[in-house]
Structure formats: structure tokens, C-alpha cells
Coordinates of C-alpha atoms and ligand atoms in Angstrom, one line a residue:
M1 CA -9.4 -6.2 28.1
D2 CA -6.5 -4.8 30.0
I3 CA -4.7 -1.8 28.6
P4 CA -1.8 0.1 30.2
S5 CA -2.5 3.5 31.7
T6 CA 0.6 5.1 30.3
A7 CA 2.8 4.7 27.3
D8 CA 5.7 6.6 25.6
I9 CA 4.1 6.3 22.2
V10 CA 0.5 5.2 21.2
I11 CA -0.1 4.1 17.6
I12 CA -3.7 4.1 16.4
G13 CA -4.3 1.3 13.8
G14 CA -2.9 -2.2 13.2
G15 CA -2.4 -2.2 9.4
I16 CA 0.9 -2.5 7.7
I17 CA 1.7 1.2 8.6
G18 CA 0.9 0.9 12.3
T19 CA 2.6 -2.5 12.8
S20 CA 5.7 -1.4 10.8
T21 CA 5.9 1.8 12.8
A22 CA 5.6 -0.1 16.1
F23 CA 8.3 -2.6 15.0
H24 CA 10.8 0.1 14.1
L25 CA 10.1 2.3 17.1
A26 CA 10.5 -0.7 19.4
R27 CA 13.6 -1.9 17.6
M28 CA 15.1 1.6 18.0
G29 CA 14.5 1.6 21.7
A30 CA 11.6 4.1 21.8
G31 CA 10.4 2.9 25.3
K32 CA 6.9 1.8 25.9
V33 CA 5.2 1.5 22.5
V34 CA 1.5 0.6 22.5
L35 CA -0.5 -0.1 19.3
L36 CA -4.3 0.0 19.5
E37 CA -6.3 -1.8 16.9
R38 CA -10.1 -1.7 17.1
K39 CA -10.5 -5.1 15.4
H40 CA -7.5 -7.3 14.6
V41 CA -4.2 -6.8 12.9
G42 CA -4.8 -6.5 9.1
A43 CA -8.5 -5.9 9.5
G44 CA -8.5 -2.8 7.3
A45 CA -7.1 -2.2 3.8
T46 CA -4.0 -4.2 4.6
G47 CA -5.7 -7.6 4.9
L48 CA -7.5 -7.1 1.6
S49 CA -4.6 -5.7 -0.3
S50 CA -3.7 -7.4 -3.6
G51 CA -0.2 -7.5 -2.2
L52 CA 1.8 -6.4 -5.3
V53 CA 5.4 -5.8 -4.3
R54 CA 7.0 -3.7 -7.1
M55 CA 9.0 -0.5 -7.1
H56 CA 7.8 1.3 -10.2
Y57 CA 6.5 4.8 -9.4
D58 CA 6.4 8.1 -11.2
N59 CA 7.9 9.9 -8.3
P60 CA 11.1 9.5 -6.3
I61 CA 9.6 9.5 -2.8
E62 CA 7.4 6.4 -3.4
A63 CA 10.0 4.7 -5.5
T64 CA 12.4 5.2 -2.7
F65 CA 9.9 3.8 -0.1
A66 CA 9.2 0.8 -2.3
H67 CA 12.9 0.2 -2.9
K68 CA 13.8 0.5 0.8
S69 CA 10.9 -1.8 1.7
F70 CA 11.8 -4.5 -0.9
D71 CA 14.5 -6.3 1.1
T72 CA 12.0 -6.7 4.0
F73 CA 9.8 -8.7 1.7
R74 CA 12.7 -10.6 0.1
Y75 CA 14.6 -11.4 3.3
F76 CA 11.6 -11.4 5.6
D77 CA 12.8 -14.3 7.7
E78 CA 16.2 -12.6 8.4
I79 CA 14.9 -9.1 8.9
I80 CA 11.5 -9.7 10.6
G81 CA 11.3 -13.4 11.2
G82 CA 9.0 -16.0 9.6
D83 CA 7.4 -16.0 6.2
C84 CA 5.5 -13.2 4.4
G85 CA 4.7 -15.3 1.4
F86 CA 6.8 -13.3 -1.0
V87 CA 7.1 -14.7 -4.5
S88 CA 9.4 -13.2 -7.1
T89 CA 7.6 -13.4 -10.4
G90 CA 9.0 -10.6 -12.5
F91 CA 6.9 -7.5 -13.0
V92 CA 5.9 -5.6 -16.2
R93 CA 4.4 -2.1 -16.2
T94 CA 2.9 -0.7 -19.3
V95 CA 1.7 2.9 -19.8
K96 CA -0.5 4.7 -22.3
P97 CA 1.2 6.0 -25.4
K98 CA 1.1 9.6 -24.2
N99 CA 3.2 8.6 -21.1
L100 CA 6.0 6.8 -23.0
E101 CA 8.5 9.6 -22.5
R102 CA 7.6 9.8 -18.9
L103 CA 8.1 6.1 -18.6
K104 CA 11.7 6.4 -19.9
A105 CA 12.4 9.3 -17.5
N106 CA 10.9 7.4 -14.6
V107 CA 12.9 4.2 -15.3
A108 CA 16.1 6.3 -15.4
M109 CA 15.0 8.0 -12.1
M110 CA 14.5 4.5 -10.5
Q111 CA 17.8 3.2 -11.8
D112 CA 19.5 6.2 -10.1
I113 CA 17.8 5.2 -6.8
G114 CA 19.3 1.7 -7.3
I115 CA 16.1 -0.1 -8.3
D116 CA 16.6 -3.2 -10.5
T117 CA 14.5 -2.1 -13.5
R118 CA 14.9 -1.6 -17.2
L119 CA 12.9 -0.8 -20.3
V120 CA 11.8 -3.8 -22.4
S121 CA 10.2 -4.1 -25.8
G122 CA 7.0 -6.0 -26.5
D123 CA 9.1 -8.7 -28.2
E124 CA 11.3 -9.1 -25.1
I125 CA 8.1 -9.6 -23.0
K126 CA 6.9 -12.2 -25.5
D127 CA 10.2 -14.0 -25.2
M128 CA 9.9 -14.3 -21.4
A129 CA 6.2 -14.8 -21.4
P130 CA 4.8 -16.3 -24.7
Y131 CA 1.3 -16.4 -23.2
V132 CA 1.1 -12.5 -23.2
L133 CA -0.2 -10.6 -26.2
T134 CA 2.3 -7.9 -26.9
E135 CA 1.3 -6.4 -30.3
D136 CA 0.2 -3.1 -28.6
I137 CA 3.3 -2.8 -26.4
S138 CA 6.2 -0.7 -27.8
I139 CA 8.1 -0.4 -24.5
A140 CA 7.4 -1.2 -20.9
A141 CA 9.2 -1.2 -17.6
Y142 CA 10.4 -4.5 -16.2
E143 CA 11.6 -5.5 -12.7
P144 CA 13.0 -9.0 -12.8
L145 CA 12.8 -9.6 -9.0
S146 CA 9.4 -8.0 -8.1
G147 CA 6.3 -10.0 -7.4
Y148 CA 3.8 -10.3 -4.6
A149 CA 3.5 -11.1 -0.9
D150 CA 0.7 -12.2 1.5
P151 CA -0.6 -9.1 3.2
H152 CA -1.9 -10.9 6.3
L153 CA 1.3 -12.9 6.8
T154 CA 3.3 -9.7 6.4
A155 CA 1.3 -7.6 8.9
M156 CA 1.1 -10.5 11.4
G157 CA 4.8 -11.2 11.1
I158 CA 5.7 -7.6 11.6
A159 CA 3.4 -7.3 14.6
Q160 CA 4.9 -10.4 16.1
A161 CA 8.4 -8.9 15.6
A162 CA 7.3 -5.7 17.2
R163 CA 6.1 -7.7 20.2
R164 CA 9.5 -9.5 20.4
H165 CA 11.1 -6.0 20.6
G166 CA 8.8 -5.1 23.5
A167 CA 5.9 -3.3 21.8
Q168 CA 2.4 -4.0 23.0
I169 CA 0.0 -4.8 20.2
V170 CA -3.6 -4.5 21.6
Q171 CA -6.4 -5.8 19.4
G172 CA -10.1 -5.2 19.9
V173 CA -9.7 -1.7 21.4
E174 CA -10.9 1.3 19.5
V175 CA -9.6 4.8 20.2
T176 CA -12.6 7.1 20.8
G177 CA -10.8 10.3 21.6
V178 CA -7.5 12.1 21.8
D179 CA -6.6 14.2 24.9
L180 CA -5.0 17.6 24.2
A181 CA -3.8 20.3 26.6
G182 CA -1.5 23.3 26.2
G183 CA -1.0 22.7 22.5
R184 CA 0.2 19.2 22.9
V185 CA -1.1 15.6 22.9
R186 CA -1.6 14.0 26.3
G187 CA -3.0 10.6 25.4
V188 CA -5.9 8.7 24.0
Q189 CA -9.3 7.6 25.2
T190 CA -10.9 4.2 24.6
K191 CA -14.0 2.4 25.9
V192 CA -11.9 0.3 28.2
G193 CA -9.8 3.2 29.7
D194 CA -7.5 6.0 28.9
I195 CA -3.8 5.9 28.1
A196 CA -1.6 8.9 29.0
A197 CA 1.1 9.3 26.3
P198 CA 3.2 12.3 25.0
V199 CA 3.2 10.9 21.4
V200 CA 0.3 9.6 19.4
I201 CA 0.5 8.4 15.8
N202 CA -2.5 8.3 13.5
A203 CA -2.0 5.1 11.4
A204 CA -5.7 4.5 10.9
G205 CA -5.6 4.1 7.1
P206 CA -8.9 5.0 5.4
W207 CA -10.3 5.9 8.9
G208 CA -7.5 8.5 9.2
A209 CA -9.8 11.5 8.7
L210 CA -12.0 10.3 11.6
V211 CA -9.0 10.1 13.9
A212 CA -7.8 13.5 12.7
A213 CA -11.1 15.0 13.6
M214 CA -10.5 13.9 17.2
V215 CA -7.8 16.5 17.4
G216 CA -9.8 19.1 15.4
I217 CA -7.9 18.6 12.1
E218 CA -9.9 18.2 8.9
L219 CA -8.1 15.8 6.5
H220 CA -9.1 15.1 3.0
I221 CA -9.1 11.4 2.7
T222 CA -11.7 9.9 0.4
P223 CA -12.5 6.3 1.0
A224 CA -13.1 4.3 -2.2
L225 CA -13.7 0.6 -2.9
H226 CA -11.5 -1.7 -4.9
Q227 CA -12.5 -5.2 -6.0
A228 CA -10.1 -8.1 -6.5
T229 CA -11.2 -11.1 -8.7
I230 CA -9.5 -14.5 -8.3
V231 CA -9.6 -17.0 -11.2
E232 CA -8.2 -20.4 -11.7
T233 CA -5.0 -20.2 -13.7
P234 CA -5.4 -22.5 -16.8
P235 CA -2.9 -25.4 -16.6
S236 CA -1.2 -24.3 -19.8
L237 CA 0.1 -21.2 -18.1
P238 CA 3.3 -21.4 -16.0
H239 CA 2.8 -20.8 -12.3
P240 CA 3.9 -18.4 -11.0
H241 CA 3.3 -16.3 -14.1
L242 CA 4.4 -12.7 -14.5
T243 CA 2.9 -9.9 -12.4
F244 CA 1.6 -7.1 -14.6
I245 CA 0.2 -3.6 -14.2
D246 CA -1.3 -2.9 -17.6
R247 CA -2.4 0.7 -18.0
L248 CA -2.9 0.1 -21.7
N249 CA -5.7 -2.2 -20.7
G250 CA -6.7 -0.6 -17.4
M251 CA -6.0 -3.6 -15.1
Y252 CA -3.4 -5.6 -13.2
F253 CA -2.8 -9.3 -12.4
R254 CA -0.5 -11.5 -10.5
P255 CA -0.3 -15.2 -9.6
E256 CA -2.1 -16.2 -6.4
T257 CA -1.1 -19.1 -4.2
G258 CA -2.9 -22.4 -5.0
G259 CA -2.9 -22.3 -8.8
L260 CA -4.9 -19.1 -9.0
T261 CA -4.6 -15.6 -10.6
L262 CA -5.6 -12.4 -8.8
A263 CA -6.7 -9.5 -11.0
G264 CA -8.2 -6.1 -10.6
T265 CA -9.1 -2.9 -12.4
S266 CA -9.0 0.6 -11.3
G267 CA -10.5 4.0 -12.1
G268 CA -13.9 5.3 -12.7
E269 CA -16.8 3.1 -11.8
H270 CA -14.4 0.4 -10.6
N271 CA -13.5 2.5 -7.5
K272 CA -16.8 3.5 -6.0
V273 CA -16.4 6.4 -3.6
I274 CA -18.0 5.9 -0.1
T275 CA -18.2 8.1 2.9
A276 CA -16.0 7.5 6.0
S277 CA -19.2 6.4 7.9
E278 CA -19.7 3.7 5.3
L279 CA -16.3 2.1 5.9
D280 CA -17.8 -0.4 8.2
S281 CA -21.0 -1.1 6.3
Y282 CA -20.2 -1.2 2.6
G283 CA -21.5 -4.3 0.6
E284 CA -18.8 -6.9 0.5
T285 CA -20.3 -9.1 -2.2
P286 CA -18.1 -8.9 -5.3
M287 CA -19.9 -7.2 -8.2
L288 CA -20.5 -9.3 -11.3
Q289 CA -20.1 -6.5 -13.8
I290 CA -16.7 -5.8 -12.4
Q291 CA -15.7 -9.5 -12.5
F292 CA -16.8 -9.6 -16.2
S293 CA -14.8 -6.4 -16.9
V294 CA -11.7 -7.8 -15.2
L295 CA -12.0 -11.1 -17.0
E296 CA -12.4 -9.4 -20.4
R297 CA -9.3 -7.2 -19.8
L298 CA -7.3 -10.2 -18.5
C299 CA -8.2 -12.2 -21.7
N300 CA -7.2 -9.2 -23.8
R301 CA -3.7 -9.6 -22.5
V302 CA -3.6 -13.3 -21.8
P303 CA -6.1 -15.0 -24.1
V304 CA -5.8 -18.5 -22.6
M305 CA -7.4 -17.0 -19.4
E306 CA -10.6 -17.5 -21.3
T307 CA -10.6 -21.0 -19.8
G308 CA -10.0 -19.8 -16.2
A309 CA -13.1 -20.1 -14.0
V310 CA -13.8 -17.3 -11.5
R311 CA -13.2 -18.8 -8.0
K312 CA -13.9 -15.8 -5.7
G313 CA -13.4 -12.2 -5.1
H314 CA -13.4 -9.6 -2.4
I315 CA -13.8 -5.8 -1.9
G316 CA -11.5 -3.7 0.2
A317 CA -11.7 0.0 1.1
E318 CA -8.7 2.3 0.8
G319 CA -8.2 6.0 1.7
Y320 CA -7.2 8.4 -1.1
T321 CA -5.8 11.9 -0.7
L322 CA -6.3 14.8 -3.1
D323 CA -3.1 14.2 -5.0
G324 CA -2.9 10.4 -4.6
H325 CA 0.0 10.5 -2.1
A326 CA 0.2 9.7 1.6
L327 CA -0.1 12.2 4.4
M328 CA 3.0 12.0 6.6
G329 CA 4.5 14.1 9.3
P330 CA 3.7 16.1 12.4
A331 CA 0.3 17.6 13.0
P332 CA 0.4 21.4 12.6
G333 CA 0.0 23.1 16.0
I334 CA -0.2 19.9 18.1
E335 CA 3.0 18.8 19.6
G336 CA 3.4 15.0 19.8
F337 CA 0.7 14.1 17.3
Y338 CA 1.8 12.5 14.0
F339 CA 0.2 11.3 10.8
A340 CA 1.0 8.3 8.5
T341 CA -2.3 7.8 6.7
G342 CA -4.1 8.2 3.4
M343 CA -1.8 5.7 1.6
S344 CA -3.8 6.1 -1.6
G345 CA -3.4 2.5 -2.9
H346 CA 0.3 2.1 -2.3
G347 CA 0.8 1.5 1.4
F348 CA 1.4 -2.3 1.4
K349 CA 4.6 -2.4 -0.5
E350 CA 5.9 0.8 1.0
G351 CA 4.8 0.0 4.6
P352 CA 8.2 -1.3 5.9
A353 CA 10.0 1.9 4.9
I354 CA 7.2 4.2 5.9
G355 CA 7.2 2.6 9.4
Q356 CA 11.0 3.2 9.6
T357 CA 10.6 6.8 8.5
M358 CA 7.9 7.4 11.1
A359 CA 10.1 6.0 13.8
E360 CA 13.0 8.2 12.6
L361 CA 10.7 11.3 12.6
V362 CA 9.4 10.6 16.1
L363 CA 12.7 9.7 17.7
N364 CA 15.2 11.8 15.8
G365 CA 13.1 14.7 14.5
H366 CA 14.4 14.1 11.0
T367 CA 14.1 11.4 8.4
E368 CA 16.4 9.8 5.8
V369 CA 13.8 10.1 3.1
D370 CA 12.6 13.7 2.7
I371 CA 8.9 13.6 3.5
A372 CA 8.3 17.4 3.4
P373 CA 6.4 17.1 0.1
L374 CA 3.9 14.8 1.9
R375 CA 3.2 17.2 4.8
I376 CA -0.3 17.5 6.1
T377 CA -0.6 21.2 5.3
R378 CA 0.3 21.0 1.6
F379 CA -3.2 21.3 0.2
D380 CA -4.0 24.3 2.3
E381 CA -0.8 25.8 1.0
G382 CA -1.8 25.1 -2.5
Q383 CA 1.1 22.8 -3.0
P384 CA 0.0 19.2 -3.7
Y385 CA 2.8 16.8 -4.5
Q386 CA 3.3 17.0 -8.2
P387 CA 6.2 14.8 -9.5
V388 CA 7.9 16.1 -12.6
H389 CA 7.2 13.0 -14.6
A390 CA 3.8 12.1 -13.2
Y391 CA 1.8 9.9 -15.5
Q392 CA -1.3 11.5 -17.0
K393 CA -4.6 9.7 -16.7
Ligands
LIG1 C1 -8.3 -4.2 -2.6 C2 -7.1 -3.5 -2.4 C3 -5.9 -3.8 -3.1 C4 -4.7 -3.2 -2.8 N1 -3.6 -3.6 -3.5 C5 -2.4 -3.1 -3.2 C6 -1.2 -3.6 -3.7 O1 -1.2 -4.5 -4.6 N2 0.0 -3.1 -3.3 C7 0.1 -2.1 -2.4 O2 1.2 -1.6 -2.1 N3 -1.0 -1.6 -1.9 C8 -2.3 -2.1 -2.2 N4 -3.4 -1.6 -1.6 C9 -3.3 -0.5 -0.7 C10 -2.8 -1.0 0.7 O3 -3.4 -2.1 1.0 C11 -3.0 0.1 1.7 O4 -2.4 1.3 1.3 C12 -2.4 -0.2 3.0 O5 -2.8 -1.5 3.4 C13 -2.8 0.8 4.1 O6 -2.3 0.4 5.3 P1 -2.7 1.2 6.6 O7 -2.0 0.5 7.7 O8 -2.5 2.6 6.4 O9 -4.3 1.1 6.7 P2 -5.2 -0.2 7.2 O10 -4.6 -1.5 6.8 O11 -6.6 0.1 6.8 O12 -5.1 -0.1 8.8 C14 -5.7 0.9 9.5 C15 -6.2 0.2 10.8 O13 -6.7 1.1 11.7 C16 -7.8 0.6 12.4 N5 -8.5 1.7 13.0 C17 -9.2 2.6 12.4 N6 -9.7 3.5 13.3 C18 -9.3 3.1 14.5 C19 -9.5 3.6 15.9 N7 -10.2 4.7 16.1 N8 -8.9 2.9 16.9 C20 -8.2 1.8 16.7 N9 -8.0 1.3 15.4 C21 -8.5 1.9 14.4 C22 -8.6 -0.2 11.4 O14 -9.3 -1.2 12.0 C23 -7.4 -0.7 10.5 O15 -7.1 -2.1 10.9 C24 -4.6 -2.2 -1.9 C25 -5.8 -1.8 -1.2 C26 -7.0 -2.5 -1.4 C27 -8.2 -2.1 -0.6

């Protein structure tokens, strides 16, 4: 495997964050951009993502990232080139009763950002989707244009676009060390040679703490598993049906290409915590008890799903930070080293804008979106990111 001996910028990791950062850097004329991926593009959390593309968040930073990314999914061919498999289905988000006032505040916050969202009643949901049981829903948030995209197509498409702008995307090469001297980064080491570079970006997703350790920084990123279950959509349901994040019921679902429905649960025993060293060896066979639990919850919301047979499932690993928000920004005390990692379950839909933000940070030293609340040092400073209207568990 031939790798260059020098670069202006090295990106570690070929998920949505690394590829999008490479694309924006190359598009903005950053010079010689080299992305190193130890397996293949999309091999990490990205390729196994459930691919929901919606903008509802309980904080303005992530809502802004999701909003700024949305056009990339909708107009992928124009902006990136090719097809990312985006399907606009309409999206409903319910919250627990104790979060209803926060829901109202967050929908107002998102409308201020420019997001197409509004509050709807259970009856309105029933009108647009008669197959949904809505008796327990007083109000919910609705986004008429949101839906889902294909994570592999998205990451591959962005990587291809980065290549067209001159970035080098190298697959099958693992970064094994980072060279430092005089308080700044000098390059990276791999098994097939070293690359000298004044800028290195850690976009290694759930592996982000392992890469951080290469420069002596301890990051709190907890890897945890998430299982997706894919069932046949009964013929009596429209396809595509709505995409739903149903916190009343502890689950989400969306249509999947091929007459299928993809669903998942989150929280508690559904997100088994693993160690960073288990990221490459966790059991990938879907767990039956989780499939049953998902099906039960799916049928609670859409009873006709009772007739949908389970087709398949998969388990992915994601990296979660202490406050559930990404780690973004320069490394403290190491000039030229940057982080965009620990996406905490949100990175796919926010990836296009996060890549743009990282490119702005590296090239201009400032960013359009204020990412100071996501700085690496916030936990040591006792200042986790705590949005005003954060939903309570
Ligand atoms: C099952 C599941 C469902 C999800 N559903 C959604 C969803 O519906 N919507 C949403 O927005 N988000 C979702 N997420 C979260 C989202 O997928 C992630 O936040 C996002 O993909 C993270 O992207 P990333 O580029 O940071 O990490 P990754 O995609 O994990 O990429 C990191 C890459 O770095 C590489 N790497 C690691 N170490 C090295 C090294 N030393 N040298 C070279 N390469 C290295 C890895 O091989 C990997 O390919 C889901 C996640 C999972 C697991």
C-alpha cells in the first residue's frame, strides 16, 4: 500500500465525520488532504447507522448542525454528486409527559433556527397516519420533510466527492502513532510508513479515545452497542410510512428500502457498554430478547406490525461522551491536533455540517457555529454542555 510521505492535513477515520471533513477541506483549497481509514469507508458506526435524518434536538448546537446538514441529504446529487438514498417520509417525535413544556420550547427554538417543524396533536398524527395508535399522545413535534438516508451511500458519495476535489482517501491503513515535537503535531505513523503533516484530525468515532491516547490525552468516550431490527412491512401499511422517535414507548422506527421497516430501542440494557478494546471483537449476532422487545414496542404504536416477520438485524457500536454531545475543537496544548469524535448517537445526520465546521476551524481558526460548548476540556472544567431545555430521562 503506497501512502504519501507528507501531507498538509491528515484525517484519521473514514466515517461520515472524516469523509465530510476531507470533502470540505479539499473543496476549500486546504492543500494536500489525506484521510487514513484502517478498514474501509463506513466500516465503523457510520455503516451501521440507522440513518435517521431529522432535525429535532433539545439544544441549538445539534439542531443547527442537523439543519445545516439537511440540504446535503435532500440535494445530494447537486451538492455532493450521486445518490445518498434520502427518502422524505415525515417525522414525528414524542416525549414523556414530564418533557412536554420542554418540547414546546425546543420546537420554538428550532423554528427560530429555520427548521421546518411544528407541534401536532395526536389527532393530527392519526389523520396523516391512521395506522398509528395515538391515544397516549397529547402533542408531538412534526417535521414534514425529514426521513432517512443510506449511510453507506452517503459516506461513499462524500468520500468520492472529496477525491474529486483532490483529497486522498486511503483505505486499509491504520494510524498507530502520532508524532509530536515542541508542543505541536508533526505527523502520523502507520504500519506502512509515516506521514509528516502539521495538522492531524482525530475523526476515529468510537475509537477516538484510543487515538487521543496516542498524544497523551485521556478522553472519556464510552463505546456502547446498539441493535437495529428489520421487519417486513405488512402490505396494509403505506410504504414509505412515517419515521418516528417515540420516547413514550422507548423506541424508533423508519421505513427501509425493499418493503421493510427498521426499528430500534435505546437506553438501559439495550445499549450494552463495552470497552474500547472490545470494539473489534463484540458479538455481532442480533439478540433475540432485544428483537422481541423492539417488536412489542413497535406493535404498541403500529398494531398491524404484528404480522410483520423479522427479516434481519445488526449491531453497531457508537462512542458516547459524558454529557451525550460530541467532542470538537483543538487539542489543549498540542498545536495542529484537532478532535471531531464521540458523536454520541447523532453523528450521521449532523456529519455534513460537522465536516464543514472542522474545515472552517482548521483553515480559518473560527467557525460559523459556536462549538466552544463542545470543547475537549469542558469536563475537566466542570462544564458539561447542559442545554436549557434538555429532555429529562
Ligand atoms: C446502530 C446505530 C444506529 C445509529 N443511528 C443513527 C441515526 O439514525 N442517525 C444518526 O444521526 N446517527 C445514528 N447513529 C450514530 C452515527 O452512526 C454515528 O454518530 C456516526 O456514524 C459517527 O461517525 P464517525 O465518523 O464519528 O465514526 P465512525 O463511522 O465509527 O468512523 C470512524 C472510523 O475511524 C476508523 N478508525 C479508528 N481508528 C483508526 C485508526 N487508528 N487509524 C485509521 N482509522 C481508524 C474506524 O475504522 C472507523 O471507520 C447510529 C449509530 C449506530 C451504531
